[in-house]
Tab-separated table of C-alpha atoms in Angstrom:
chain	number	residue	atom	x	y	z
A	1	UNK	CA	79.615	54.904	-200.030
A	2	UNK	CA	77.342	55.987	-197.169
A	3	UNK	CA	78.512	57.914	-194.139
A	4	UNK	CA	77.831	54.887	-191.901
A	5	UNK	CA	80.255	52.737	-193.875
A	6	UNK	CA	82.820	55.521	-193.819
A	7	UNK	CA	82.510	55.949	-190.043
A	8	UNK	CA	82.845	52.260	-189.254
A	9	UNK	CA	85.669	51.901	-191.737
A	10	UNK	CA	87.549	54.717	-190.008
A	11	UNK	CA	87.708	52.961	-186.634
A	12	UNK	CA	84.457	54.266	-185.187
A	13	UNK	CA	83.142	50.690	-184.945
A	14	UNK	CA	86.036	49.739	-182.671
A	15	UNK	CA	85.090	52.596	-180.355
A	16	UNK	CA	81.516	51.329	-180.134
A	17	UNK	CA	82.823	47.819	-179.490
A	18	UNK	CA	84.870	49.030	-176.527
A	19	UNK	CA	81.920	51.014	-175.161
A	20	UNK	CA	79.596	47.997	-175.417
A	21	UNK	CA	82.180	45.693	-173.799
A	22	UNK	CA	82.668	48.123	-170.906
A	23	UNK	CA	78.901	48.408	-170.436
A	24	UNK	CA	78.567	44.614	-170.327
A	25	UNK	CA	81.325	44.264	-167.722
A	26	UNK	CA	79.881	47.021	-165.532
A	27	UNK	CA	76.385	45.566	-165.896
A	28	UNK	CA	77.625	42.088	-165.011
A	29	UNK	CA	79.351	43.319	-161.860
A	30	UNK	CA	76.244	45.286	-160.886
A	31	UNK	CA	74.011	42.228	-161.260
A	32	UNK	CA	76.503	39.985	-159.457
A	33	UNK	CA	76.748	42.357	-156.507
A	34	UNK	CA	72.975	42.346	-156.080
A	35	UNK	CA	72.865	38.536	-156.070
A	36	UNK	CA	75.758	37.923	-153.679
A	37	UNK	CA	75.067	35.454	-150.905
A	38	UNK	CA	75.001	36.701	-147.313
A	39	UNK	CA	78.297	37.106	-145.512
A	40	UNK	CA	79.249	33.697	-144.023
A	41	UNK	CA	80.670	35.294	-140.882
A	42	UNK	CA	77.762	37.489	-139.759
A	43	UNK	CA	75.067	35.803	-141.925
A	44	UNK	CA	73.664	39.126	-143.043
A	45	UNK	CA	73.492	40.859	-139.665
A	46	UNK	CA	75.903	43.534	-140.901
A	47	UNK	CA	78.037	43.542	-137.765
A	48	UNK	CA	81.411	42.296	-138.943
A	49	UNK	CA	84.551	43.773	-140.508
A	50	UNK	CA	84.776	41.175	-143.307
A	51	UNK	CA	81.785	42.432	-145.267
A	52	UNK	CA	82.265	46.058	-144.246
A	53	UNK	CA	78.994	46.024	-142.330
A	54	UNK	CA	76.891	45.476	-145.450
A	55	UNK	CA	76.045	41.859	-144.611
A	56	UNK	CA	75.938	41.063	-148.329
A	57	UNK	CA	79.210	39.235	-148.873
A	58	UNK	CA	81.590	40.047	-151.693
A	59	UNK	CA	81.527	39.725	-155.460
A	60	UNK	CA	85.136	38.594	-155.691
A	61	UNK	CA	88.134	38.507	-153.405
A	62	UNK	CA	89.654	36.273	-150.778
A	63	UNK	CA	87.384	33.386	-149.917
A	64	UNK	CA	85.683	34.267	-146.643
A	65	UNK	CA	85.287	30.607	-145.674
A	66	UNK	CA	88.955	29.605	-145.736
A	67	UNK	CA	90.510	33.085	-145.577
A	68	UNK	CA	92.464	32.516	-148.769
A	69	UNK	CA	94.206	29.402	-147.403
A	70	UNK	CA	93.059	27.467	-150.472
A	71	UNK	CA	91.676	24.526	-148.553
A	72	UNK	CA	87.893	24.547	-148.817
A	73	UNK	CA	85.210	23.264	-151.204
A	74	UNK	CA	83.478	26.672	-151.421
A	75	UNK	CA	86.255	28.278	-153.462
A	76	UNK	CA	87.373	25.035	-155.088
A	77	UNK	CA	90.832	25.384	-153.587
A	78	UNK	CA	91.561	28.581	-155.513
A	79	UNK	CA	91.455	30.853	-152.472
A	80	UNK	CA	89.221	33.251	-154.431
A	81	UNK	CA	85.467	33.353	-154.184
A	82	UNK	CA	83.371	34.435	-157.151
A	83	UNK	CA	79.631	34.984	-156.876
């Protein structure tokens, strides 16, 4: 039996699986944050407290159109906005 088969048989493959999954999640959030739509309140001017002055909107959180009241078509009534 080779050392590769021994390592993966001993649980080393599970470790690599967790590392790859974490990298995919972090990469996905990084890409999503760079493609977020402009803040609907200041429209990208960066002068409002909702977006923290970035003007870029949010990746996830309370819907900035209905304020989490769950009554708008942008968030689909969930109160959460995902971009």
